[in-house]
Coordinates of C-alpha atoms and ligand atoms in Angstrom, one line a residue:
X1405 CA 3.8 9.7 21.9
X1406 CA 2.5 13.4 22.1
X1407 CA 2.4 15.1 18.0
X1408 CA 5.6 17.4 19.6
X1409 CA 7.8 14.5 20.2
X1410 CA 7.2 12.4 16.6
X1411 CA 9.8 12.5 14.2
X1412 CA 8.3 12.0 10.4
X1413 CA 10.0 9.2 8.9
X1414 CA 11.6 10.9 5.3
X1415 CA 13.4 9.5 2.5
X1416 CA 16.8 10.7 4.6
X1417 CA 15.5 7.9 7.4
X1418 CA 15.3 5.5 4.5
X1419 CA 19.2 6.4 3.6
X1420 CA 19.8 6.4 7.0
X1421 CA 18.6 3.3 7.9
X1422 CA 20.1 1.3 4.8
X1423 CA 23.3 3.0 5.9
X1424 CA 23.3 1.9 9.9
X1425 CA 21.9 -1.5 8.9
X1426 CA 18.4 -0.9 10.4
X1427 CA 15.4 -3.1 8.1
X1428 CA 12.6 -0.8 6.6
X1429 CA 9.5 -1.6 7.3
X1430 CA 6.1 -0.4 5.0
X1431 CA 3.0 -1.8 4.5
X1432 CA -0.2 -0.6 2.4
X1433 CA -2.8 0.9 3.0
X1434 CA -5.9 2.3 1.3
X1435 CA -8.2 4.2 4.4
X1436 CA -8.0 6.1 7.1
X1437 CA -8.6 3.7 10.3
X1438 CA -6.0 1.2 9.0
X1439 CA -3.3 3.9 7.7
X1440 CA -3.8 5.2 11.8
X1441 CA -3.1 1.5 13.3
X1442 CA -0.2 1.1 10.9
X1443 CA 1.3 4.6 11.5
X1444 CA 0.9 3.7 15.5
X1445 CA 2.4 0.3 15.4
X1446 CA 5.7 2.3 13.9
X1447 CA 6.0 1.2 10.4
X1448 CA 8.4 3.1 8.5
X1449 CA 6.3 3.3 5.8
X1450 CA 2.6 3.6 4.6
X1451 CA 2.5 2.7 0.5
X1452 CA -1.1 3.6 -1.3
X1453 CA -0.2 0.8 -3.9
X1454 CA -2.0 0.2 -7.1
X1455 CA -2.7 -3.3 -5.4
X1456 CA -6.3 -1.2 -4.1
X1457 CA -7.6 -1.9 -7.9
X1458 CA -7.9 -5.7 -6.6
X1459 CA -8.5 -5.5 -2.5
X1460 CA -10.5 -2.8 -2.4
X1461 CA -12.2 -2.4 -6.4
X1462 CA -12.3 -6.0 -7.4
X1463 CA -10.4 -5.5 -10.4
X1464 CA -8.2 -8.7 -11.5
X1465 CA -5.2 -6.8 -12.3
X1466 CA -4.1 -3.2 -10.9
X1467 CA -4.1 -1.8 -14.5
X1468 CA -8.3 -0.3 -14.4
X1469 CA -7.2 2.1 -11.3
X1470 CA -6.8 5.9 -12.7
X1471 CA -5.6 8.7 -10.6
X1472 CA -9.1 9.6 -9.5
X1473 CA -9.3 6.7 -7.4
X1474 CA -5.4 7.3 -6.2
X1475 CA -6.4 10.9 -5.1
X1476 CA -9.2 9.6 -3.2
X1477 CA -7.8 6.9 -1.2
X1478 CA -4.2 8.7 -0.7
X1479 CA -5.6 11.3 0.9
X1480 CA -7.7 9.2 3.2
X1481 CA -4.4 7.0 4.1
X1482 CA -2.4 10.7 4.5
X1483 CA -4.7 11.7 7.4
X1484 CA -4.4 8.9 9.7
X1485 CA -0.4 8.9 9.6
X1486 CA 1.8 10.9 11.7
X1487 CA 5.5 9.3 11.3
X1488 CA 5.2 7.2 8.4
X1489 CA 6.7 8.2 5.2
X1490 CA 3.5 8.2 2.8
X1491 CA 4.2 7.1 -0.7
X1492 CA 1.7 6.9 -3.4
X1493 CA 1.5 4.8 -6.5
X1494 CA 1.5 6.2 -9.8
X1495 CA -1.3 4.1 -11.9
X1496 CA -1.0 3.0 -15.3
X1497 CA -0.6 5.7 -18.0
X1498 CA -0.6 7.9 -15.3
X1499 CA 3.3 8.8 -16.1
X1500 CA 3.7 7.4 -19.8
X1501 CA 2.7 9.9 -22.1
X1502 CA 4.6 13.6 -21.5
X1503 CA 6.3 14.6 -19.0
X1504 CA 3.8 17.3 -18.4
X1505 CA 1.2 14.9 -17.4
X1506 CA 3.7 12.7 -14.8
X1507 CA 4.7 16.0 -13.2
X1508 CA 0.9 17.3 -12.5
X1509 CA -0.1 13.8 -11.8
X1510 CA 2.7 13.3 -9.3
X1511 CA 1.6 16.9 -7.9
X1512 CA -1.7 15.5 -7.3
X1513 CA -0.6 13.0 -5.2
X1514 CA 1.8 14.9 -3.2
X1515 CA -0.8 17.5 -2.8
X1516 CA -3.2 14.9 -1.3
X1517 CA -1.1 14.3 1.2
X1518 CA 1.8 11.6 -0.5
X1519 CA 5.7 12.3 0.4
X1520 CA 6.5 10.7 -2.6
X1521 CA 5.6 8.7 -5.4
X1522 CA 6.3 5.5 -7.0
X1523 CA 6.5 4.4 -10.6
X1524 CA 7.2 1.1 -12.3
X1525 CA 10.3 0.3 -14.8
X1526 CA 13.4 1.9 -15.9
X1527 CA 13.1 1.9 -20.3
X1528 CA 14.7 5.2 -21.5
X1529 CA 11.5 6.9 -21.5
X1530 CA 10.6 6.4 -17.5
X1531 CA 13.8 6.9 -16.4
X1532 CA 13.4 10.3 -18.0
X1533 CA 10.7 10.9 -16.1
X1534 CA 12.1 10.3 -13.0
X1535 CA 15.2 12.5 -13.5
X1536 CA 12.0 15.0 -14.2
X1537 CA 10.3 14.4 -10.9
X1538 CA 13.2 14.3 -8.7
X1539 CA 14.9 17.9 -10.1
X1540 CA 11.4 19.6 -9.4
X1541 CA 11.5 18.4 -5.9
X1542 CA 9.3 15.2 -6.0
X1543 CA 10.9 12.1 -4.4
X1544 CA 10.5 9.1 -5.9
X1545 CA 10.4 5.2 -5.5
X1546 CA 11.3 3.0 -8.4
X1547 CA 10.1 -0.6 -9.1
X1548 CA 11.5 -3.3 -10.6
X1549 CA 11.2 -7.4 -10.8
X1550 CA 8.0 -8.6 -11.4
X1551 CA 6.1 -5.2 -11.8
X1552 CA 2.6 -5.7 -12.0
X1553 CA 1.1 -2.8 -14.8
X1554 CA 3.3 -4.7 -17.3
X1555 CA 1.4 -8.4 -16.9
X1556 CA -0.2 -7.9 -19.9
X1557 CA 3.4 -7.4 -21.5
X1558 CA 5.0 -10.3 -19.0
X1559 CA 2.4 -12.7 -19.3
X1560 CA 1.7 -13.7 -15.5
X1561 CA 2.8 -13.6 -12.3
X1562 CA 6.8 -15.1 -13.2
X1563 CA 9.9 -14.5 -11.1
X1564 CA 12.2 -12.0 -12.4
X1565 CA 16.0 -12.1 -12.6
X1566 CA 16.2 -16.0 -12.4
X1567 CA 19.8 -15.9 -13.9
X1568 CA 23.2 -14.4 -13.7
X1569 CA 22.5 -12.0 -16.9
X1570 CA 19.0 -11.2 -16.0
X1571 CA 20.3 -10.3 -12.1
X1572 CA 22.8 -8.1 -13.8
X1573 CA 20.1 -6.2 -16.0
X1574 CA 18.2 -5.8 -13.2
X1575 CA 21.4 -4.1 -11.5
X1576 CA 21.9 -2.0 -14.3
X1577 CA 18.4 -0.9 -14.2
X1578 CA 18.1 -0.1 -10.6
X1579 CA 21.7 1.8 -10.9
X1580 CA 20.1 4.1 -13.8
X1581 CA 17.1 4.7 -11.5
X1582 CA 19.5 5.4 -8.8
X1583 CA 21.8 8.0 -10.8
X1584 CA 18.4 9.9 -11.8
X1585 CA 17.2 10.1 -8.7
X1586 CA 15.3 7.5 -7.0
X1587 CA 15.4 7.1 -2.9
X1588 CA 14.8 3.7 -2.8
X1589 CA 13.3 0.6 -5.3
X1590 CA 11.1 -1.7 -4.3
X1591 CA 12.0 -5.2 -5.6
X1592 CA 9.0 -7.8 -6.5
X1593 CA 9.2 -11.3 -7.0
X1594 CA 13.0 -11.9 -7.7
X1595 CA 15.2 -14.6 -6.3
X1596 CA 17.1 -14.1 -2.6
X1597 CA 20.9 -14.1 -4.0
X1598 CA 19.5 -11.8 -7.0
X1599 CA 18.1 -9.1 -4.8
X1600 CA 21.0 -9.3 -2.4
X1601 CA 23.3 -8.4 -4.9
X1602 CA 21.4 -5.7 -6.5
X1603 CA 20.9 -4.3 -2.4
X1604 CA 24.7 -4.9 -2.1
X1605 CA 25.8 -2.8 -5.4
X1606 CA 23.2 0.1 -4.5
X1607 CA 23.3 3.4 -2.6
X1608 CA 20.2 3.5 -2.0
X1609 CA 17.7 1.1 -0.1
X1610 CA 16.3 -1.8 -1.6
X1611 CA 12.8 -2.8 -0.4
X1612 CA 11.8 -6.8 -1.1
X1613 CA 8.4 -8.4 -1.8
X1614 CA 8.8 -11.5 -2.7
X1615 CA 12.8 -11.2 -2.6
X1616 CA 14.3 -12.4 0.4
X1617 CA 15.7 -11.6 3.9
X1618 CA 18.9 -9.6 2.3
X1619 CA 16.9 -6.5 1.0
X1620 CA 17.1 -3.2 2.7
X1621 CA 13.3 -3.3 3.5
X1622 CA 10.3 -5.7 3.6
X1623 CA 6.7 -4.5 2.3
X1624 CA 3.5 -6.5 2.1
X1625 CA -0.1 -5.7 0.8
X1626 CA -2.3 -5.2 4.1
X1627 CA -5.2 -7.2 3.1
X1628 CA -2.4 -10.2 2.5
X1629 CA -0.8 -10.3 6.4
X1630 CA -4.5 -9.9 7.5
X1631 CA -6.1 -12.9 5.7
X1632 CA -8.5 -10.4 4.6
X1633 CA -8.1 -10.9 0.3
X1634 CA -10.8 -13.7 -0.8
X1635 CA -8.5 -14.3 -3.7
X1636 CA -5.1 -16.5 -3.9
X1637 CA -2.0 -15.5 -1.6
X1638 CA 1.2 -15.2 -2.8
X1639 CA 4.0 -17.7 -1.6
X1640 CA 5.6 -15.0 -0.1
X1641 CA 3.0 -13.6 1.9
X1642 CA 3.3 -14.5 5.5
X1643 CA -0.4 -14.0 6.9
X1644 CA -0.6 -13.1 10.5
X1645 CA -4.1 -12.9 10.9
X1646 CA -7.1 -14.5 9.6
X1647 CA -9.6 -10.9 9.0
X1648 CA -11.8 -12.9 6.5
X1649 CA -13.0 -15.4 9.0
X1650 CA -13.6 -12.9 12.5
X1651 CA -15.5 -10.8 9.8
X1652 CA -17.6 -13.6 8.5
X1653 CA -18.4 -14.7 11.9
X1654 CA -19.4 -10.9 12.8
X1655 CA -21.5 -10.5 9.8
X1656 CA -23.5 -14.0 9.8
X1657 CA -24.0 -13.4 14.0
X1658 CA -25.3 -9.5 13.7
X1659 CA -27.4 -11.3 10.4
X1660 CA -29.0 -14.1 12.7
X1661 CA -29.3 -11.8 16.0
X1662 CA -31.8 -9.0 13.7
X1663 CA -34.0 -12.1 11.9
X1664 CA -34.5 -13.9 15.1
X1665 CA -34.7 -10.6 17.7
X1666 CA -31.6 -10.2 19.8
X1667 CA -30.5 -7.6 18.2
X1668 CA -31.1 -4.5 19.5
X1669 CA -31.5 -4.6 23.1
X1670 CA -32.3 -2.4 25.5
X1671 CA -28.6 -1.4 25.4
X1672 CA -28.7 0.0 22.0
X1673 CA -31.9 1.6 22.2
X1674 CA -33.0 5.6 22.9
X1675 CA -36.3 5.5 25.0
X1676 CA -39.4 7.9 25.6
X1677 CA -40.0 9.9 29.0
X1678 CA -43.2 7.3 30.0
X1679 CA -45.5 10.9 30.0
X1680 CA -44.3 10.9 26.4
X1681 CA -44.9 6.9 25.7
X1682 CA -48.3 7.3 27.3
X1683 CA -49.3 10.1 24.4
X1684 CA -48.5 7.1 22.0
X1685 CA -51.0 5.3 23.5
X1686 CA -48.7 2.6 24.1
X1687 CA -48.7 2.3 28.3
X1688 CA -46.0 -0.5 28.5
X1689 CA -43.3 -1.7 25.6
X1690 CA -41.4 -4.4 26.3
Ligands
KIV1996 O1 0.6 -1.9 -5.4 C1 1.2 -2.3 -4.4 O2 0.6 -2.7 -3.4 C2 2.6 -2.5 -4.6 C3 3.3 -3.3 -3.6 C4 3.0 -4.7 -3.8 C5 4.8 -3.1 -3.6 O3 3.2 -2.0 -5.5

C-alpha cells in the first residue's frame, strides 16, 4: 500500500463498521516498531492503554502511570501508524478534578499524535466531562465493566454485570455515555449475554475484552497475545505466540556465545587496511 492510497481508519469507520456488521479490531501498543507491525497487519485500531504501567513499568496496577509517561509512549505508538485509529488512555486523576485539567490533558494527547481518548466510568461527574471533550472537538472512548483505575474501589479483578439488574445499569450507563458523546465503549470483563445486550441496545460500537463473541469489537493487551507478560494471563486472553521464550533463548545464546567467544565473528567486525595493522605492531590477528 503506497501512503496515497491508505484510508485512516476514524471514529466514522467505527460507526460504520458496527452499522454493516463488520468486527473491530484494536490492539495496544506502547512503541514505535510494534505500533508499525500492528498498523501493517490492518488492525482497526492501535489503543496506548494504561495497561503500559504493568508490561512495560512493572507497576502491579495501572493506577502509578501519569500523563508524562502517556505523552511519551503515545507519541512513539502515533508515529509508526498509518491507518489505525490511534486512541490514548487517560490515566488516573488525569480527568477527575476540573474540567480544565481533562480538556488540556486530553489536548496533550491528541497533540502527541492520539485521535482520541479514552476514560473510565460514567458517575455524574465523568460523564460531564465527556459531554466537555466531545463539544470541543475531542472524540472519545468510554469504559465500562471491570475498569481497572477503580480496583482499589472494586476490590480485584471480578466480573461485572453478572445479573439482570447489574446488566441493565451497565446499559443505562453506556446509553448516558452514548447521549454525551462517546464513539464507541470498550467493555471489560462482563458476561457474553450481558455485553450482547448492551451492543444490541447501543448506537454506537461496543468493543469486548473479556466479553464475548457478540460485541461490536475485540481488543487485547499486546504483550498478552504475544506471550510476552511474565505475570498471570487472563482467561480471556487467547495467546498466539510465545515472545517470552524466543527472547529467553536469544538472550541466554548471545550471553553464552560472548563468554565463551563466538560472538563476534569476522562477520560483525570492521577491520584495518594491513599497512594500518602493521603500524600497530600486530602483523597477523586472527
Ligand atoms: O489499558 C488497557 O490496555 C486497556 C485495555 C485492556 C482495554 O484499557
Amino acid at each position: 500500500m503506497t501512503s496515497e492510497t491508505i484510508k485512516p481508519v476514524t471514529s466514522g469507520t467505527f460507526q460504520k463498521m458496527k452499522n454493516n456488521g463488520e468486527k473491530i479490531t484494536m490492539l495496544t501498543a506502547y512503541d514505535f516498531s510494534t505500533a508499525k507491525y500492528i498498523d501493517e497487519a490492518g488492525v482497526d485500531s492501535v489503543l496506548i492503554g494504561d495497561s503500559l504501567g504493568m508490561t512495560i513499568l512493572g507497576y502491579d496496577t495501572t493506577i502509578n502511570v501519569t500523563m508524562d509517561d502517556m505523552v511519551t509512549f503515545t507519541k512513539a505508538v502515533s508515529n509508526g501508524v498509518k491507518r489505525a485509529l490511534v486512541v490514548a488512555d487517560m490515566p488516573f486523576l488525569s480527568y477527575q478534578v476540573s474540567k480544565e485539567q481533562t480538556i488540556l490533558n486530553a489536548g496533550r494527547l491528541i497533540q502527541a499524535g492520539a485521535k482520541a481518548v479514552k476514560l473510565e466510568g460514567a458517575s455524574d461527574f465523568i460523564v460531564n466531562e465527556v459531554n466537555h471533550l466531545t463539544t470541543s472537538g475531542i472524540n472519545v472512548v468510554g469504559h465500562l465493566g471491570f475498569t481497572p483505575q477503580y480496583i482499589n474501589t472494586i476490590g480485584g479483578y471480578y466480573i461485572q454485570g453478572k445479573t439482570y439488574e447489574n446488566t441493565i445499569k451497565l446499559l443505562q450507563a453506556a446509553k448516558k455515555l452514548e447521549e454525551n458523546g462517546v464513539f464507541s465503549i470498550v467493555l471489560e470483563m462482563v458476561p457474553e449475554e450481558s455485553a450482547k445486550y448492551i451492543s444490541e441496545n447501543l448506537s454506537v460500537p461496543t468493543i469486548g475484552i473479556g466479553a464475548g463473541k457478540y460485541c461490536d469489537g475485540q481488543v487485547l493487551v499486546i504483550d498478552d497475545i504475544l506471550g510476552k507478560y511474565p505475570g498471570n494471563t487472563p482467561k480471556f486472553v487467547k495467546q498466539y505466540a510465545n515472545i517470552r521464550e524466543i527472547m529467553t533463548d536469544a538472550i541466554s545464546t548471545y550471553n553464552n556465545e560472548v563468554k565463551n567467544g563466538q560472538f563476534p565473528q569476522p562477520e560483525h567486525t570492521f577491520r584495518l587496511t594491513d599497512e594500518e595493522r602493521e603500524k600497530l605492531g600486530y602483523t597477523t590477528i586472527k
